[in-house]
Coordinates of C-alpha atoms and ligand atoms in Angstrom, one line a residue:
X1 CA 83.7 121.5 158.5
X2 CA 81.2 121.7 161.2
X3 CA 78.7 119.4 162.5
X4 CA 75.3 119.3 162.7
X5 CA 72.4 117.0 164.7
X6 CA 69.8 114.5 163.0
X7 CA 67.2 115.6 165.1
X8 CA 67.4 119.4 164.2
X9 CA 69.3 121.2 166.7
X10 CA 70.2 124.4 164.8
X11 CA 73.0 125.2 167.1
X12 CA 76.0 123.9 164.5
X13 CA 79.6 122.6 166.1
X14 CA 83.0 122.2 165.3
X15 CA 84.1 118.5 165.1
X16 CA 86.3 119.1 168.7
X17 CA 83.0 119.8 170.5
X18 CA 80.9 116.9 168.7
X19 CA 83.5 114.5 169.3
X20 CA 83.7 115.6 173.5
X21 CA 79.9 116.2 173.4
X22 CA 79.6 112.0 171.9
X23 CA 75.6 112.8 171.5
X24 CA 73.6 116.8 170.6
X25 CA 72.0 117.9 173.4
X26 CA 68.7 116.9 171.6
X27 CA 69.6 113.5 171.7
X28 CA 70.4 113.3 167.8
X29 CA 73.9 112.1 166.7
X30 CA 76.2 114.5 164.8
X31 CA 76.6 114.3 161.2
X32 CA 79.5 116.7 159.3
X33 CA 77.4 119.7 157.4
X34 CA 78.7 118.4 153.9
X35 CA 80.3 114.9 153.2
X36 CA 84.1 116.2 151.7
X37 CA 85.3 114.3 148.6
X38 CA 88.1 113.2 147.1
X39 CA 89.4 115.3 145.1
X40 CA 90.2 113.6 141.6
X41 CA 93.8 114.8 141.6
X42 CA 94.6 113.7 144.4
X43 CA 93.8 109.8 143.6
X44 CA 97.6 109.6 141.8
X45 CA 99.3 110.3 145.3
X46 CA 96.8 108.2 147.6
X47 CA 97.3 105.6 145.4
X48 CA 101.2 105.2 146.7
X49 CA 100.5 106.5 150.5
X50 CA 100.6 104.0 153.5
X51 CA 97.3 103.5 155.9
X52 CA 99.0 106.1 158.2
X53 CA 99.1 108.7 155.1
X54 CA 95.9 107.4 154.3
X55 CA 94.5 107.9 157.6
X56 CA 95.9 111.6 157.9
X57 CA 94.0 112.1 154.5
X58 CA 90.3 111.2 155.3
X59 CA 90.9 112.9 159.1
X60 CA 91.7 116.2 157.4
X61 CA 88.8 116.2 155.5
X62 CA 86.7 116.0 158.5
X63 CA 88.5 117.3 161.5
X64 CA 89.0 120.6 160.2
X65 CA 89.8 122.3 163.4
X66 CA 92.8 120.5 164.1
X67 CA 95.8 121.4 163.0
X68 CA 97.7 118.9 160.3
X69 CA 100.7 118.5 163.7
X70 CA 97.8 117.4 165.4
X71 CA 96.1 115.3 163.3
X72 CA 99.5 113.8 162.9
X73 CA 99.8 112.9 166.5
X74 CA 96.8 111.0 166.6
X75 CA 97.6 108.9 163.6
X76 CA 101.2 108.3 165.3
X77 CA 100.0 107.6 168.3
X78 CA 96.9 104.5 167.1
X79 CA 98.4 103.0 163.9
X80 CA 101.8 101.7 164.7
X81 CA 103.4 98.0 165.0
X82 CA 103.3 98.2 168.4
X83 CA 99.5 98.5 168.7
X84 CA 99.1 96.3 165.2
X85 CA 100.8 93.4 164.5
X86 CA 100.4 93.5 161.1
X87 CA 102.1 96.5 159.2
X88 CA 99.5 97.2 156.5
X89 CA 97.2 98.0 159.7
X90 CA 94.2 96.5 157.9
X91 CA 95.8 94.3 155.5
X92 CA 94.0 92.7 152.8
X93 CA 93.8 88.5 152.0
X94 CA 92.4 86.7 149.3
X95 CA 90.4 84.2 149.9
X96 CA 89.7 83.0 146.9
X97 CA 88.9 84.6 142.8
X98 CA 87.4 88.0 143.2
X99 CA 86.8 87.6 147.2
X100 CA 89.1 89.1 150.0
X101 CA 88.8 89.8 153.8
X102 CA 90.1 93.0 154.9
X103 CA 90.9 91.8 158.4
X104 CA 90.3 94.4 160.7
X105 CA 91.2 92.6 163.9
X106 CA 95.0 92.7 164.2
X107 CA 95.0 95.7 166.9
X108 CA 95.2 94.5 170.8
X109 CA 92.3 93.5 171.5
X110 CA 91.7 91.2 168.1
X111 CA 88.1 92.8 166.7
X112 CA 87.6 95.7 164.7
X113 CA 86.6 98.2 167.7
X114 CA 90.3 99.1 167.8
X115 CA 90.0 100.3 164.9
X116 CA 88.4 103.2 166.1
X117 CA 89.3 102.8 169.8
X118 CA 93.1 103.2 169.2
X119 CA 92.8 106.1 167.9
X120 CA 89.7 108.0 169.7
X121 CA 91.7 108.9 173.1
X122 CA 93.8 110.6 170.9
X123 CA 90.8 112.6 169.2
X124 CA 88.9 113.4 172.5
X125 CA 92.4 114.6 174.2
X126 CA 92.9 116.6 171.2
X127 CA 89.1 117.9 171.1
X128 CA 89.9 118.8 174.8
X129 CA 92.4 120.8 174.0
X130 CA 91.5 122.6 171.0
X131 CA 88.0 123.4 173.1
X132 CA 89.5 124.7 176.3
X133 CA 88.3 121.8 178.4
X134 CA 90.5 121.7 181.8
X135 CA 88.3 119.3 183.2
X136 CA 89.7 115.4 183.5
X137 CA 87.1 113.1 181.0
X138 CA 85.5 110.7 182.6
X139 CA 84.6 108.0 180.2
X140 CA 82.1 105.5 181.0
X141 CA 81.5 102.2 179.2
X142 CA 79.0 99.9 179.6
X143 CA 79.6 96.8 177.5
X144 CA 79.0 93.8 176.5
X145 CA 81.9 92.2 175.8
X146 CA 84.5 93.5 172.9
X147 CA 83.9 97.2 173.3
X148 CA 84.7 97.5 177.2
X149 CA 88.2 95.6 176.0
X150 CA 89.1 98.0 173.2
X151 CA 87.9 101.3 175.3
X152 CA 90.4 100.1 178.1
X153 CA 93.2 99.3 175.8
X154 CA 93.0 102.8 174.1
X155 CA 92.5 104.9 177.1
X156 CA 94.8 102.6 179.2
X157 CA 97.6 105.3 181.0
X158 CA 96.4 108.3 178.4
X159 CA 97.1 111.6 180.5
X160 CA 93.4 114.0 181.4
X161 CA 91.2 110.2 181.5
X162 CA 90.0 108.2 183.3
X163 CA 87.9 105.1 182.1
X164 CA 85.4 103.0 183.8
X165 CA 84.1 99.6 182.4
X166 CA 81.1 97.8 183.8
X167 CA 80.1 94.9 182.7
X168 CA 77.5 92.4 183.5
X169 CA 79.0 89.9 185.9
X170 CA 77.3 86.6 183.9
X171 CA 76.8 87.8 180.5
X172 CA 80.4 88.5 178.9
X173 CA 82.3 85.4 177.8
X174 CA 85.0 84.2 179.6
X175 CA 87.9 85.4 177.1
X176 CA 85.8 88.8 177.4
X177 CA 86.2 88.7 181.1
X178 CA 90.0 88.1 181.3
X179 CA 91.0 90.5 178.8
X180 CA 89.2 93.0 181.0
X181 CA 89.1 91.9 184.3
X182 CA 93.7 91.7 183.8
X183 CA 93.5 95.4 182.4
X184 CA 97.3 97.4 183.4
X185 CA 97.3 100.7 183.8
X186 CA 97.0 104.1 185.8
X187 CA 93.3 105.5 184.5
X188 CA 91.4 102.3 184.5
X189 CA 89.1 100.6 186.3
X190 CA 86.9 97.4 185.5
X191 CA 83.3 96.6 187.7
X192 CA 81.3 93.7 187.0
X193 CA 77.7 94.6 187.5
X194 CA 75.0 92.1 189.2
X195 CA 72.4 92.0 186.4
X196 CA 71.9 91.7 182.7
X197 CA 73.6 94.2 180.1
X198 CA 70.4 96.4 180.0
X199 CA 70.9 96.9 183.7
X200 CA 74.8 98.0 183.5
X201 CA 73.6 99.9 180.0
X202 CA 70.7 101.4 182.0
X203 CA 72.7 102.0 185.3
X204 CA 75.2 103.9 182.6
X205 CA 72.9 106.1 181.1
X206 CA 71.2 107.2 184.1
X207 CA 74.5 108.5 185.8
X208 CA 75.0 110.4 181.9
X209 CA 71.4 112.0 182.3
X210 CA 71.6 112.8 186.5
X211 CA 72.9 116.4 187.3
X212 CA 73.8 115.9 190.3
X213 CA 76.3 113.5 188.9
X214 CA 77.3 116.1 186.5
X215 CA 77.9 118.1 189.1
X216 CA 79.5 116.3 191.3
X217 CA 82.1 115.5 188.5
X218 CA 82.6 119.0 188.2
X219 CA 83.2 119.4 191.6
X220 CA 86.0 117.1 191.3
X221 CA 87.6 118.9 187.9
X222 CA 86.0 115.8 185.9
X223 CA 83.3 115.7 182.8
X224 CA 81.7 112.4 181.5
X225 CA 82.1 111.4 177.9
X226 CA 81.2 108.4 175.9
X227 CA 83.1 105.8 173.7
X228 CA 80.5 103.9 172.6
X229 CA 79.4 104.3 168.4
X230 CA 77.2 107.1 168.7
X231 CA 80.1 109.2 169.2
X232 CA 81.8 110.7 165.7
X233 CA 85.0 110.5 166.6
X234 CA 84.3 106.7 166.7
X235 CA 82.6 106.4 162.9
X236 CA 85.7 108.3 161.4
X237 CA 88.5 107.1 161.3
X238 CA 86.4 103.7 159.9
X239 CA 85.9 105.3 156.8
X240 CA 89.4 105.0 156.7
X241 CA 90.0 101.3 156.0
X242 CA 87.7 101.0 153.0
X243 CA 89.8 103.7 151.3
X244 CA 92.9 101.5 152.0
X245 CA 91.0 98.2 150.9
X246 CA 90.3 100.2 147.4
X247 CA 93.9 101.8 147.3
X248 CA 95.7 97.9 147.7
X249 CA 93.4 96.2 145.3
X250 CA 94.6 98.7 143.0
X251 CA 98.0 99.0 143.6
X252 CA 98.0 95.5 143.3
X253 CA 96.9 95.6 140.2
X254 CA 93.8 93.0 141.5
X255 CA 91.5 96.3 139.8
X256 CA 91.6 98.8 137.0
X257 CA 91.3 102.3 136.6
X258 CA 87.6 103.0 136.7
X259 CA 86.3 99.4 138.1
X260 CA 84.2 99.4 141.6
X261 CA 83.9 96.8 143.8
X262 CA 81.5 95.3 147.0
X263 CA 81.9 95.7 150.0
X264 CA 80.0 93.1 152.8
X265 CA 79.6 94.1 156.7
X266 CA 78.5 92.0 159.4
X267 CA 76.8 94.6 161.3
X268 CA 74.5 94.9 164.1
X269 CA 74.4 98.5 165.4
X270 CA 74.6 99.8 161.8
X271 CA 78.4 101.5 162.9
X272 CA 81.0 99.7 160.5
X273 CA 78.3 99.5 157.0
X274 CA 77.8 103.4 158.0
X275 CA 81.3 104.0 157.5
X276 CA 81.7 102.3 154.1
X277 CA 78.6 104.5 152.9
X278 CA 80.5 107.5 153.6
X279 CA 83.7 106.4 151.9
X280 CA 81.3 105.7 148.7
X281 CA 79.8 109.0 148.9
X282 CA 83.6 111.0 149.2
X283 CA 83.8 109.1 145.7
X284 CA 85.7 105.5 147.3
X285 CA 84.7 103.2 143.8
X286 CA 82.3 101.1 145.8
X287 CA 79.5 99.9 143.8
X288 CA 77.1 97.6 146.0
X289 CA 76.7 97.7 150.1
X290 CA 75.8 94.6 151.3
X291 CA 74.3 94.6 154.8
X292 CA 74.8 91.4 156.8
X293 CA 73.1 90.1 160.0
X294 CA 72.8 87.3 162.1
X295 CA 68.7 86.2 163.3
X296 CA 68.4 89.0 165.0
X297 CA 67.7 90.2 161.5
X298 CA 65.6 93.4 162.0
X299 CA 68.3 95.7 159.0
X300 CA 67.3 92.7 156.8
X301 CA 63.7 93.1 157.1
X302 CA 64.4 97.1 156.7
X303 CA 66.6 96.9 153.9
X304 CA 63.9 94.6 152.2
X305 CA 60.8 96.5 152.9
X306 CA 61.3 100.3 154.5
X307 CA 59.7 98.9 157.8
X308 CA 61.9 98.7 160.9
X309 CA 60.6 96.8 163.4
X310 CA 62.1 96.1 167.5
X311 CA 59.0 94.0 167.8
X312 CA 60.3 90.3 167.6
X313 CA 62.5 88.0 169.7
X314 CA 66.0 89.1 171.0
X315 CA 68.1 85.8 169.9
X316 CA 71.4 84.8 171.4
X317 CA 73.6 84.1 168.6
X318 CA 77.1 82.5 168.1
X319 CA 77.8 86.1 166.4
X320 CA 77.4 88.0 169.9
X321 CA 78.7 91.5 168.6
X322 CA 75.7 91.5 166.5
X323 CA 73.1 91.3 169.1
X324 CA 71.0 94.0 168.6
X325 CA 67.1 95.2 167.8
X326 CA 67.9 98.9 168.1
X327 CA 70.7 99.6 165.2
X328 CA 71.5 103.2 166.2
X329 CA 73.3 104.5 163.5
X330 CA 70.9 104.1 161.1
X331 CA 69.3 107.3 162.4
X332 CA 72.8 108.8 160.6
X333 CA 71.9 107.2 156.9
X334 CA 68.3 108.1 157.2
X335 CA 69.5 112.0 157.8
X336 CA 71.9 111.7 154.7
X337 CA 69.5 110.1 152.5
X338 CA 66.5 112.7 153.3
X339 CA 68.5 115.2 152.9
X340 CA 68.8 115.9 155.7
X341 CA 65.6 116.0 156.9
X342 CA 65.3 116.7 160.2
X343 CA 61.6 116.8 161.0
X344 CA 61.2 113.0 159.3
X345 CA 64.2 112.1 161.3
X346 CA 62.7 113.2 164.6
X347 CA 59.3 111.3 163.7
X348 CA 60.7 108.0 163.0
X349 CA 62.6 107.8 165.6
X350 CA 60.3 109.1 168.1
X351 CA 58.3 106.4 166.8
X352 CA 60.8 103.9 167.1
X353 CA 60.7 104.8 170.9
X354 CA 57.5 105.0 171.8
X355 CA 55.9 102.4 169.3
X356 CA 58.8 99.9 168.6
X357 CA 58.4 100.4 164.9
X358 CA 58.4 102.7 162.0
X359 CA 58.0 103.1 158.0
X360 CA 59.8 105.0 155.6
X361 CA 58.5 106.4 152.6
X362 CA 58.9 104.4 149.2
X363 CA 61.4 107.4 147.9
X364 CA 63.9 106.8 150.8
X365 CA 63.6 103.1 150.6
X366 CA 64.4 103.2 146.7
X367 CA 67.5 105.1 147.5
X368 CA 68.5 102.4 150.3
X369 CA 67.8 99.7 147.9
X370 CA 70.0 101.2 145.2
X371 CA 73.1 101.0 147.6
X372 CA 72.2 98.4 149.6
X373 CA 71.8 95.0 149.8
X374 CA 70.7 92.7 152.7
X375 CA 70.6 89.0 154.1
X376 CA 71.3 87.0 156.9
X377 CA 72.3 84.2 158.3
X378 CA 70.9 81.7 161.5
X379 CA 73.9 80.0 163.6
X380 CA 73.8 76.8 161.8
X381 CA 74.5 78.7 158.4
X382 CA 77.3 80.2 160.0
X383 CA 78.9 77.3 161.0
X384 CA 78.3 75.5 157.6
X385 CA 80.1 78.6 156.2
X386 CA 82.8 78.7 158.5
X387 CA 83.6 74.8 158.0
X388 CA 83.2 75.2 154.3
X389 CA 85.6 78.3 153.8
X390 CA 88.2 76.3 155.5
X391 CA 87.8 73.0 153.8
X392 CA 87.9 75.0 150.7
X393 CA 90.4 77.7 151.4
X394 CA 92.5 77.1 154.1
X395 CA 90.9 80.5 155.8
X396 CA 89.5 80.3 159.1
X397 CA 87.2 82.9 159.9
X398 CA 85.6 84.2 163.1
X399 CA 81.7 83.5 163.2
X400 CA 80.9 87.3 162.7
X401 CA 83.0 87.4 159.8
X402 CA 81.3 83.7 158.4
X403 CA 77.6 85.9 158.5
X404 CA 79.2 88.3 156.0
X405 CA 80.7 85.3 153.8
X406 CA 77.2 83.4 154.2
X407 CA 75.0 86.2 153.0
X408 CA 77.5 87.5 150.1
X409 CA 77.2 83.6 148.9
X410 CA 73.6 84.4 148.8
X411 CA 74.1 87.5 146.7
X412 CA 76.2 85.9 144.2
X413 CA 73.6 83.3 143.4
X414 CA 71.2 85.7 143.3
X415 CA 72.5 88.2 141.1
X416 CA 75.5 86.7 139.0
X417 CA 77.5 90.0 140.0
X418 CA 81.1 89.1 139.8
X419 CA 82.1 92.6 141.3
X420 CA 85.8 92.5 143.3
X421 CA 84.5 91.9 146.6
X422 CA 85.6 92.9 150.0
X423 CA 84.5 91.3 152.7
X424 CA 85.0 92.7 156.4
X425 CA 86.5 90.5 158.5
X426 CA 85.8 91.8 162.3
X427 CA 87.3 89.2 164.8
X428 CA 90.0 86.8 165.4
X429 CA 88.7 83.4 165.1
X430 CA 90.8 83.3 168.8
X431 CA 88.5 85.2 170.1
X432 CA 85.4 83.3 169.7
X433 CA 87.5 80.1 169.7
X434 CA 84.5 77.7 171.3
X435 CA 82.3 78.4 168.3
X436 CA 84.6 78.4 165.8
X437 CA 86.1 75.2 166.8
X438 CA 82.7 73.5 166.9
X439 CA 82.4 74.4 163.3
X440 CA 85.8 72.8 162.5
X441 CA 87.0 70.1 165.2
X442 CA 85.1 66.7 165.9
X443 CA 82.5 67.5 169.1
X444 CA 84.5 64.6 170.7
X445 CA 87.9 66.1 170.9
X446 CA 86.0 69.2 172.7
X447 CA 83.7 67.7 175.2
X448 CA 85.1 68.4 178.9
X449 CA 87.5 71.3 177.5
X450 CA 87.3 75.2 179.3
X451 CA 87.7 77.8 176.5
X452 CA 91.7 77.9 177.1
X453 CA 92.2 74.4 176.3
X454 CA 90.0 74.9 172.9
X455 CA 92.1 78.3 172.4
X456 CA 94.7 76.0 172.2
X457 CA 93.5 72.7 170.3
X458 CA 92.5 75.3 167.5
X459 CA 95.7 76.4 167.2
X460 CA 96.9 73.2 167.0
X461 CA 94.5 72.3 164.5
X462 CA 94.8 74.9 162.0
X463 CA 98.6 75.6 162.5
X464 CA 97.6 79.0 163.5
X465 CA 99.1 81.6 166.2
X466 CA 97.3 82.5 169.1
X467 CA 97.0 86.2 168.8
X468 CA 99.2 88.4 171.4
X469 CA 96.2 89.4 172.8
X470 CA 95.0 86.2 173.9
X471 CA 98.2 84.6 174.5
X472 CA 98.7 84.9 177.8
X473 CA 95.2 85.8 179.4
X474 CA 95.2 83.0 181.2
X475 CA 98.4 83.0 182.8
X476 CA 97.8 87.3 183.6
X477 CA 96.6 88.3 187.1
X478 CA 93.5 89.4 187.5
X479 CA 93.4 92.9 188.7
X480 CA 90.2 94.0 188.7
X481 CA 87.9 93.2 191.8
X482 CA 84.9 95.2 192.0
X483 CA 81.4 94.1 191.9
X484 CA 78.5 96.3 192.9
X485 CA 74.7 96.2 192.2
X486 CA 73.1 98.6 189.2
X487 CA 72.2 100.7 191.8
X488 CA 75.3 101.4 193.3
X489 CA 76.9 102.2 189.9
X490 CA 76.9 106.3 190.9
X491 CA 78.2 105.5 194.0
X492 CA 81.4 103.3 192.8
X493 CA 82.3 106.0 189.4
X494 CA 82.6 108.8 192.4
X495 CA 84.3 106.0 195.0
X496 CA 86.9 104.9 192.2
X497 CA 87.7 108.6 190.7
X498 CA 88.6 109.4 194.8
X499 CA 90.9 107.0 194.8
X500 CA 92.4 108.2 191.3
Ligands
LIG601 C1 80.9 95.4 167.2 C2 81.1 94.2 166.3 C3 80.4 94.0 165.1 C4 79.2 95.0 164.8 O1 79.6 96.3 164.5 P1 78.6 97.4 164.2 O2 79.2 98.7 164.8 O3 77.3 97.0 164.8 O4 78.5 97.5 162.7 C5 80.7 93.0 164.3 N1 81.6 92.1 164.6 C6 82.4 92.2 165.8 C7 83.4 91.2 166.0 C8 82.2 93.3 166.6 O5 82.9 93.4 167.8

């Protein structure tokens, strides 16, 4: 299997050099030559394999220059109970009739990046390896919020990395900031930056693009890679998780031979819905996508219409992780679904760039529309929904998680469709605690409270255990000190890599 770019590079690569590359040197994002399917023999024996098994399955299909031993390593290394603690990895709840959440946040760091992020150190190592790189990796994060945590839990103490986080010094939460700012071990180091999360994203990119940087790494036996969602090795092993959603509903018996189901994804940066696409095209049952957002609704207005427009307000939601105007791996599903067109590609998105908007033709959006499905939801909805789903269920969800439940409420009224539905479910309602507990508890009992004491209240409330991951934060010493301005960022990734 190799890999090719969206924008048309013709040079094609194996999946170790796209996965240490993160991005084509023309700026597109790799996509594998052909998507691999299941093979319909082989359905009997996934059907009785654990997530591990399962994991080792859908990497061999893509990672085709690794050997099966190595392969093997990373799926040992990511998907155990120590990392998880929850032995079906992903496990499955019903929440009520045909409607489950496949929670995806019982790794360290309680949201679904570890999904990926467990597991990608292990990839890029092995990449490294397989390629011939002697070179350290450098890899630089520029976050803001849940990512920088689950980059520095997977890289934490892993052998040939190093990992630098910056994030900006007011705009993470204050959960957000413990988790990182109390980051152990050998490789890692955490720098608030004095400005916005454009300016540490910015500051981040320009140190990627500067060759004197480059060089200067090299200089010092390092390269710079990136663990952000552009990179492969971050979209594959989510494919992973809708194949184990499918294989427990039917060895459960909750579906038979033969019957689909939905799948819902709050989504922002188009990353996690991506990933359930390609599960449904290697021949995962999955009849309907439905594509969730929060206001900042601009897949919603795609999905309806063909027209994807940056042009609006930027909101602040209650649903942070969703954020964002610019829904990069999109670029991927508009490659698959032309046909790889990489001429159309290159146009939309250089329009995207330079205009702030773009159109597709009425051929691709049919095509969408026969997959997809979108809706949204503002914060108030969200709320309702969360409040609701507790009253009625006794299942507390996170306010990412409520969009999903919100808009596939929509869907059923809309269409009847009484499809087996999965919903994904990508934070710990711990970890956005304030909001969640708003939804929930009486404003009274919360006024004058910092986000520990409501951390705790909720548990209280709802009988519920504080995740691991948030346990202790506040008690942990903070290890992390650094500050510096955007434009010293170059200036501290050399300073810190000295004294490492
Ligand atoms: C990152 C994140 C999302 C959005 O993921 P995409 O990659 O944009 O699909 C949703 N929920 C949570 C909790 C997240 O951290």
């Amino acid at each position: 299997m190799r890999y090719l770019s969206t924008r048309g590079d013709e040079r094609l690569v194996s999946s170790a050099r796209a996965i240490t590359s993160g991005i084509a040197p023309d700026g597109g994002l790799y996509v594998p030559e052909q998507i691999p399917v299941i093979n319909e023999e082989d359905w009997a024996s996934l059907l009785t394999m654990s997530y591990q098994e399962q994991a080792l399955y859908i990497l061999g299909k893509y990672l085709s220059d690794f050997s099966i031993d190595q392969c093997q390593h990373c799926v040992q290394g990511a998907y155990h109970t120590g990392n998880f603690d929850h032995a079906d990895i992903a496990p499955l709840f019903n929440i009520r009739d045909h409607i489950y959440s496949l929670e995806l946040w019982h790794g360290p760091t309680c949201a679904f990046k570890d999904m990926a992020l467990q597991i990608l150190p292990y990839l890029m190592t092995t990449s490294a390896a397989i390629i011939g790189e002697s070179n350290d990796i450098v890899i630089l994060v520029a976050t803001s919020g849940d990512t920088g945590k689950a980059a520095l839990e997977g890289f934490q103490n892993v052998d040939g990395t190093h990992i630098i986080v910056f994030f900006p010094e007011e705009g993470v939460s204050e959960v957000q900031k413990r988790q990182m700012v109390t980051q152990q071990g050998n490789n890692v180091h955490v720098v608030a930056v004095k400005g916005n999360f454009d300016d540490a994203q910015n500051g981040v990119k320009r140190i990627f693009g500067d060759v004197v940087c480059q060089q200067r790494m090299q200089q010092r036996g390092c390269k710079m890679s990136s663990a952000n969602s552009i990179n492969w090795g971050r979209l594959l092993p989510q494919i992973i998780y809708y194949l184990s959603a499918y294989v427990n509903l039917r060895k459960n018996q909750r579906i038979q031979v033969g019957e689909k189901i939905n799948v819902v994804v709050p989504t922002g940066n188009f990353g996690n819905i991506l990933a359930a696409y390609y599960a449904r095209e290697m021949g995962v049952p999955i009849q309907r996508l439905i594509c969730a957002s929060n206001a900042n609704n601009v897949l919603t207005q795609f999905i309806h219409s063909g027209t994807y427009d940056r042009r609006r307000p930027f909101h602040k939601t209650i649903s942070p992780s969703m954020d964002i105007l610019i829904s990069s791996n999109l670029e991927r599903l508009l490659f698959e679904l032309s046909e790889h067109d990489d001429v159309a590609v290159r146009g939309w998105m250089e329009k995207l760039s330079q205009q702030g908007h773009y159109q597709v033709d009425d051929e691709i959006l049919q095509r969408i529309q026969s997959i997809f499905w979108a809706g949204f939801a503002d914060d108030d909805q969200t709320q309702a929904t969360i409040r609701q789903v507790w009253q009625q269920d006794a299942y507390l969800m996170d306010t990412h998680t409520a969009v999903a439940m919100h808009v596939y409420e929509d869907y059923l009224h809309q269409t009847g469709d009484n499809t087996v539905t999965v919903i994904a479910s990508t934070a710990s309602p711990f970890k956005f605690a304030s909001s969640v507990a708003a939804a929930i508890i009486d404003s009274a009992e919360l006024v004058g409270k910092n986000e520990f004491d409501i951390i705790k209240l909720l548990a209280l409330k709802t009988e519920m255990a504080i995740p691991a991951g948030i346990r202790d934060l506040e008690q942990k010493p903070v290890l992390h000190h650094q500050v510096c301005t955007p434009q010293e960022m170059a200036s501290k990734v050399f300073e810190l890599i000295e004294i490492a």
